[in-house]
Every structure is written in structure tokens, then in C-alpha cells.
mmCIF file of C-alpha atoms in Angstrom:
data_model
loop_
_atom_site.group_PDB
_atom_site.id
_atom_site.type_symbol
_atom_site.label_atom_id
_atom_site.label_comp_id
_atom_site.label_asym_id
_atom_site.label_seq_id
_atom_site.Cartn_x
_atom_site.Cartn_y
_atom_site.Cartn_z
ATOM 1 C CA MET A 1 96.914 -8.669 -53.054
ATOM 2 C CA SER A 2 96.098 -7.202 -56.494
ATOM 3 C CA ASN A 3 93.797 -4.301 -56.946
ATOM 4 C CA GLU A 4 91.148 -6.509 -58.371
ATOM 5 C CA GLU A 5 91.000 -8.886 -55.519
ATOM 6 C CA LYS A 6 90.874 -5.968 -53.100
ATOM 7 C CA LYS A 7 87.990 -4.514 -55.057
ATOM 8 C CA VAL A 8 86.143 -7.874 -54.881
ATOM 9 C CA GLN A 9 86.756 -8.149 -51.164
ATOM 10 C CA ASP A 10 85.384 -4.630 -50.612
ATOM 11 C CA GLU A 11 82.197 -5.368 -52.512
ATOM 12 C CA GLN A 12 81.683 -8.492 -50.380
ATOM 13 C CA LEU A 13 82.127 -6.493 -47.189
ATOM 14 C CA GLN A 14 79.746 -3.944 -48.403
ATOM 15 C CA GLN A 15 77.127 -6.517 -49.253
ATOM 16 C CA GLU A 16 77.526 -8.168 -45.860
ATOM 17 C CA ASN A 17 77.127 -4.649 -44.158
ATOM 18 C CA THR A 18 74.048 -3.970 -46.288
ATOM 19 C CA VAL A 19 72.522 -7.310 -45.269
ATOM 20 C CA GLU A 20 73.193 -6.714 -41.589
ATOM 21 C CA THR A 21 71.795 -3.244 -41.770
ATOM 22 C CA ALA A 22 68.662 -4.543 -43.360
ATOM 23 C CA GLU A 23 68.219 -7.227 -40.834
ATOM 24 C CA THR A 24 68.752 -4.711 -38.017
ATOM 25 C CA VAL A 25 66.176 -2.247 -39.523
ATOM 26 C CA SER A 26 63.687 -5.206 -39.977
ATOM 27 C CA ALA A 27 64.239 -6.316 -36.344
ATOM 28 C CA GLU A 28 63.689 -2.728 -35.073
ATOM 29 C CA GLU A 29 60.480 -2.356 -37.150
ATOM 30 C CA GLU A 30 59.199 -5.605 -35.691
ATOM 31 C CA VAL A 31 59.901 -4.329 -32.167
ATOM 32 C CA VAL A 32 58.182 -1.076 -32.860
ATOM 33 C CA GLU A 33 55.276 -2.906 -34.385
ATOM 34 C CA MET A 34 54.843 -5.223 -31.323
ATOM 35 C CA THR A 35 55.185 -2.184 -28.959
ATOM 36 C CA MET A 36 52.224 -0.397 -30.852
ATOM 37 C CA GLU A 37 50.154 -3.549 -30.650
ATOM 38 C CA GLU A 38 50.817 -3.806 -26.924
ATOM 39 C CA LEU A 39 50.018 -0.067 -26.391
ATOM 40 C CA GLN A 40 46.742 -0.496 -28.389
ATOM 41 C CA ALA A 41 45.818 -3.650 -26.374
ATOM 42 C CA ALA A 42 46.572 -1.802 -23.137
ATOM 43 C CA ARG A 43 44.467 1.233 -24.183
ATOM 44 C CA ILE A 44 41.594 -1.096 -25.199
ATOM 45 C CA ALA A 45 41.723 -2.794 -21.826
ATOM 46 C CA GLU A 46 41.853 0.518 -20.118
ATOM 47 C CA LEU A 47 38.778 1.739 -22.027
ATOM 48 C CA GLU A 48 36.887 -1.492 -21.310
ATOM 49 C CA ALA A 49 37.663 -1.180 -17.613
ATOM 50 C CA ALA A 50 36.433 2.510 -17.578
ATOM 51 C CA LEU A 51 33.267 1.491 -19.462
ATOM 52 C CA LEU A 52 32.547 -1.285 -16.973
ATOM 53 C CA ALA A 53 33.125 1.124 -14.121
ATOM 54 C CA SER A 54 30.808 3.607 -15.724
ATOM 55 C CA ASP A 55 28.140 1.041 -16.244
ATOM 56 C CA ALA A 56 28.430 -0.014 -12.573
ATOM 57 C CA LYS A 57 28.015 3.630 -11.470
ATOM 58 C CA ALA A 58 25.036 4.080 -13.716
ATOM 59 C CA LYS A 59 23.404 0.943 -12.380
ATOM 60 C CA GLU A 60 23.991 2.095 -8.875
ATOM 61 C CA ALA A 61 22.473 5.523 -9.690
ATOM 62 C CA VAL A 62 19.381 3.858 -11.228
ATOM 63 C CA ASP A 63 19.048 1.538 -8.225
ATOM 64 C CA ALA A 64 19.330 4.444 -5.815
ATOM 65 C CA SER A 65 16.758 6.436 -7.902
ATOM 66 C CA LEU A 66 14.353 3.487 -7.851
ATOM 67 C CA ARG A 67 14.749 3.016 -4.113
ATOM 68 C CA ALA A 68 14.211 6.695 -3.453
ATOM 69 C CA ARG A 69 11.089 6.671 -5.607
ATOM 70 C CA ALA A 70 9.714 3.495 -3.862
ATOM 71 C CA GLU A 71 10.414 5.065 -0.489
ATOM 72 C CA GLY A 72 8.710 8.221 -1.575
ATOM 73 C CA GLU A 73 5.702 6.333 -2.686
ATOM 74 C CA ASN A 74 5.551 4.431 0.632
ATOM 75 C CA VAL A 75 5.700 7.574 2.596
ATOM 76 C CA ARG A 76 3.017 9.200 0.434
ATOM 77 C CA ARG A 77 0.815 6.093 0.745
ATOM 78 C CA ARG A 78 1.310 6.006 4.551
ATOM 79 C CA SER A 79 0.520 9.582 4.822
ATOM 80 C CA GLU A 80 -2.597 9.284 2.746
ATOM 81 C CA GLN A 81 -3.734 6.349 5.006
ATOM 82 C CA GLU A 82 -3.083 8.255 8.107
ATOM 83 C CA ILE A 83 -4.968 11.363 6.783
ATOM 84 C CA ASP A 84 -7.850 9.148 5.704
ATOM 85 C CA LYS A 85 -7.964 7.357 9.047
ATOM 86 C CA ALA A 86 -7.863 10.749 10.887
ATOM 87 C CA ARG A 87 -10.641 12.074 8.673
ATOM 88 C CA LYS A 88 -12.890 9.013 9.121
ATOM 89 C CA PHE A 89 -12.579 8.915 12.834
ATOM 90 C CA ALA A 90 -12.264 12.626 13.797
ATOM 91 C CA LEU A 91 -15.918 12.593 14.675
ATOM 92 C CA ASN A 92 -15.640 9.428 16.860
ATOM 93 C CA LYS A 93 -15.699 11.312 20.211
ATOM 94 C CA PHE A 94 -18.368 13.730 19.025
ATOM 95 C CA ALA A 95 -20.511 10.836 17.694
ATOM 96 C CA GLU A 96 -20.207 8.924 21.114
ATOM 97 C CA GLU A 97 -21.414 12.113 22.908
ATOM 98 C CA LEU A 98 -24.306 12.551 20.445
ATOM 99 C CA LEU A 99 -25.787 9.087 20.761
ATOM 100 C CA PRO A 100 -27.449 9.659 24.143
ATOM 101 C CA VAL A 101 -29.231 12.663 22.636
ATOM 102 C CA ILE A 102 -30.539 10.562 19.758
ATOM 103 C CA ASP A 103 -31.542 7.870 22.209
ATOM 104 C CA ASN A 104 -33.417 10.300 24.328
ATOM 105 C CA MET A 105 -35.251 11.717 21.329
ATOM 106 C CA GLU A 106 -36.242 8.204 20.203
ATOM 107 C CA ARG A 107 -37.509 7.345 23.611
ATOM 108 C CA ALA A 108 -39.492 10.526 23.799
ATOM 109 C CA ILE A 109 -41.186 9.769 20.497
ATOM 110 C CA GLU A 110 -41.973 6.168 21.648
ATOM 111 C CA MET A 111 -43.456 7.266 25.044
ATOM 112 C CA THR A 112 -45.490 10.136 23.722
ATOM 113 C CA ASP A 113 -49.216 9.471 23.434
ATOM 114 C CA LYS A 114 -49.810 9.725 19.702
ATOM 115 C CA ASN A 115 -53.606 10.042 20.172
ATOM 116 C CA ASP A 116 -53.278 13.242 22.209
ATOM 117 C CA GLU A 117 -53.971 16.098 19.827
ATOM 118 C CA ALA A 118 -52.245 18.659 22.036
ATOM 119 C CA LEU A 119 -48.930 16.766 21.803
ATOM 120 C CA LYS A 120 -49.002 16.146 18.143
ATOM 121 C CA PRO A 121 -47.232 19.449 17.124
ATOM 122 C CA MET A 122 -44.517 18.725 19.623
ATOM 123 C CA LEU A 123 -44.220 15.094 18.512
ATOM 124 C CA GLU A 124 -43.918 16.163 14.889
ATOM 125 C CA GLY A 125 -41.292 18.665 15.826
ATOM 126 C CA VAL A 126 -39.195 16.080 17.724
ATOM 127 C CA GLU A 127 -39.613 13.574 14.895
ATOM 128 C CA LEU A 128 -38.500 16.161 12.287
ATOM 129 C CA THR A 129 -35.462 17.085 14.444
ATOM 130 C CA LEU A 130 -34.556 13.445 14.921
ATOM 131 C CA LYS A 131 -34.803 12.740 11.188
ATOM 132 C CA THR A 132 -32.793 15.753 10.280
ATOM 133 C CA MET A 133 -30.108 14.895 12.883
ATOM 134 C CA THR A 134 -29.829 11.208 11.723
ATOM 135 C CA SER A 135 -29.603 12.192 8.041
ATOM 136 C CA THR A 136 -26.987 14.721 8.820
ATOM 137 C CA VAL A 137 -24.766 12.365 10.777
ATOM 138 C CA GLU A 138 -25.147 9.686 8.191
ATOM 139 C CA LYS A 139 -23.360 11.969 5.625
ATOM 140 C CA PHE A 140 -20.307 11.790 7.922
ATOM 141 C CA GLY A 141 -20.437 7.970 8.142
ATOM 142 C CA LEU A 142 -22.437 7.433 11.281
ATOM 143 C CA LYS A 143 -25.011 4.677 10.682
ATOM 144 C CA GLN A 144 -27.556 2.956 12.921
ATOM 145 C CA ILE A 145 -27.368 -0.816 13.701
ATOM 146 C CA ASP A 146 -30.926 -1.940 14.110
ATOM 147 C CA PRO A 147 -30.888 -5.762 13.621
ATOM 148 C CA MET A 148 -34.465 -6.632 14.430
ATOM 149 C CA GLY A 149 -35.230 -10.110 12.993
ATOM 150 C CA GLU A 150 -31.632 -10.624 11.839
ATOM 151 C CA ALA A 151 -29.197 -13.416 12.840
ATOM 152 C CA PHE A 152 -27.222 -12.524 16.004
ATOM 153 C CA ASN A 153 -23.861 -11.272 15.192
ATOM 154 C CA PRO A 154 -21.352 -10.677 18.139
ATOM 155 C CA GLU A 155 -19.317 -8.269 16.131
ATOM 156 C CA PHE A 156 -22.267 -5.796 15.930
ATOM 157 C CA HIS A 157 -24.773 -7.025 18.612
ATOM 158 C CA GLN A 158 -24.486 -7.367 22.401
ATOM 159 C CA ALA A 159 -26.762 -10.080 23.758
ATOM 160 C CA MET A 160 -28.437 -8.844 26.912
ATOM 161 C CA THR A 161 -30.695 -11.864 27.421
ATOM 162 C CA ILE A 162 -31.834 -15.108 25.661
ATOM 163 C CA GLN A 163 -35.464 -16.099 25.443
ATOM 164 C CA GLU A 164 -37.254 -19.019 24.070
ATOM 165 C CA SER A 165 -39.349 -18.272 20.941
ATOM 166 C CA ALA A 166 -41.418 -20.173 18.535
ATOM 167 C CA ASP A 167 -41.781 -17.141 16.313
ATOM 168 C CA PHE A 168 -38.064 -16.483 15.654
ATOM 169 C CA ALA A 169 -35.412 -18.803 14.374
ATOM 170 C CA PRO A 170 -32.810 -19.850 17.015
ATOM 171 C CA ASN A 171 -30.036 -17.420 17.574
ATOM 172 C CA SER A 172 -32.073 -14.451 16.013
ATOM 173 C CA VAL A 173 -32.572 -10.938 17.303
ATOM 174 C CA MET A 174 -36.183 -10.930 18.602
ATOM 175 C CA LEU A 175 -36.027 -7.485 20.350
ATOM 176 C CA VAL A 176 -33.705 -4.441 20.067
ATOM 177 C CA MET A 177 -33.273 -2.865 23.453
ATOM 178 C CA GLN A 178 -30.877 -0.192 22.281
ATOM 179 C CA LYS A 179 -29.781 0.572 18.749
ATOM 180 C CA GLY A 180 -26.149 0.370 17.918
ATOM 181 C CA TYR A 181 -23.978 2.665 15.758
ATOM 182 C CA GLU A 182 -20.963 2.258 13.470
ATOM 183 C CA LEU A 183 -18.740 5.083 12.171
ATOM 184 C CA ASN A 184 -17.328 4.410 8.748
ATOM 185 C CA GLY A 185 -17.514 0.650 9.236
ATOM 186 C CA ARG A 186 -16.203 0.658 12.882
ATOM 187 C CA VAL A 187 -18.586 -0.227 15.624
ATOM 188 C CA ILE A 188 -18.654 2.563 18.286
ATOM 189 C CA ARG A 189 -21.566 0.983 20.073
ATOM 190 C CA PRO A 190 -22.976 -2.537 19.575
ATOM 191 C CA ALA A 191 -26.791 -2.926 19.481
ATOM 192 C CA MET A 192 -28.138 -4.320 22.766
ATOM 193 C CA VAL A 193 -30.467 -7.171 21.838
ATOM 194 C CA MET A 194 -32.584 -10.044 23.016
ATOM 195 C CA VAL A 195 -31.650 -13.291 21.239
ATOM 196 C CA SER A 196 -34.022 -16.240 20.626
ATOM 197 C CA LYS A 197 -33.465 -19.814 21.324
ATOM 198 C CA ALA A 198 -35.600 -22.822 20.463
ATOM 199 C CA PRO A 199 -38.410 -23.736 22.967
ATOM 200 C CA ALA A 200 -37.620 -26.440 25.338
ATOM 201 C CA GLY A 201 -38.728 -29.929 24.064
ATOM 202 C CA ASN A 202 -38.820 -28.698 20.535
ATOM 203 C CA ILE A 203 -37.023 -31.628 18.892
ATOM 204 C CA ASP A 204 -36.359 -31.632 15.155
ATOM 205 C CA THR A 205 -37.940 -34.945 13.919
ATOM 206 C CA GLN A 206 -36.928 -34.581 10.329
ATOM 207 C CA ALA A 207 -34.717 -37.371 9.018
#
């Protein structure tokens, strides 16, 4: 083989080696590029998962806070209701004990001879005392039930007897035997009353 042929052969081998090297480098660069993309995708997926987990924890914390606030509000409301109830009816027992005193004072006034000049100072004193007492207890929610002439209501009145009457509409209170009392809207003693009914033979002839 001449030197010239050898030289040509060497150049061909060198070119082939250069091409192979270039192909190898390109393949390695492609592998590196794919690996970086995979790493970036994995990192993004990891961050997204962490974000979802963080959002879930934040939502749980908000829900827990709302539940705690609602429970606190319920406890506060129940406490206020209990306090209000205790305040309203704290005088219940005292009021029940006081009613006979008021009844006796009213009966004393009714039975006193108002034409007796000697008894007038005493009568005026009892009337003033009764008025002061009733106005004082009213400030604490104790009110009289005096249903004279009103329709009979079993929630507030206790019927002691029923009488025929042409002067009162049927089922009306025609006499209050004993006044009732309520404390802040709750009846502690119903009024004892006489209830009217239509006279016998009184037939409604209206068409």
C-alpha cells in the first residue's frame, strides 16, 4: 500500500471516529436533557403534593376554629339563658310567700267600714302600704291577674264555679274570688273565678 493510499485510509478512519464521537455526545446530551426534565417534573409533582397537603391542613384548622367559635357561642348563649332564667325566677319562692300577705291586706281593706271616721287613718295607712308593696313587686316582674269581665282562660284562671247569667257573655269571668299572680310571664297562682253560662232556655233565635 502506497503512502498516499494509507493517508486516505487514515483520513476516512478519522472522519468515522469523529462522526461516532459526535453521535455519542449527542446521545449523552439527550439523555441528560431527559433526566433534567424528569427531575423537574418530579419536583413539580412534589411541590403540588405539598401544596395540597398544606391546603388540607389549613382547611382543617379553619374548620376547627369555626367549630370552636360556634361551640363557644353556644356555651355563652346557654349561660346567658340560665342566668336570665335564674334572675327572673329567683324571687319565685319569696313571691309565693308574699301573696297571702297581700291577700290579707286586700281583705282588710274590703271588710273595713269606710264610713267609720275612727278607722279612716288606719284604712288609709293599709291602702298606702298595699299600694307601695304592689308597685315594688311589680318592678321585679310580679303582676296581678284580675280578669273581671274577661273571657275565661284556663291558663290564667281557675274556675271555682259556673253560674247562669244574663249580664255576662257565656264563658266570661263574672266574679274574681281570689286574684292570681304571674312572675315574669309565668303563672305562680291562677285567679280563682266564677264563670258565667247562658241562662237555661235562652235559645239563640237568630238565623
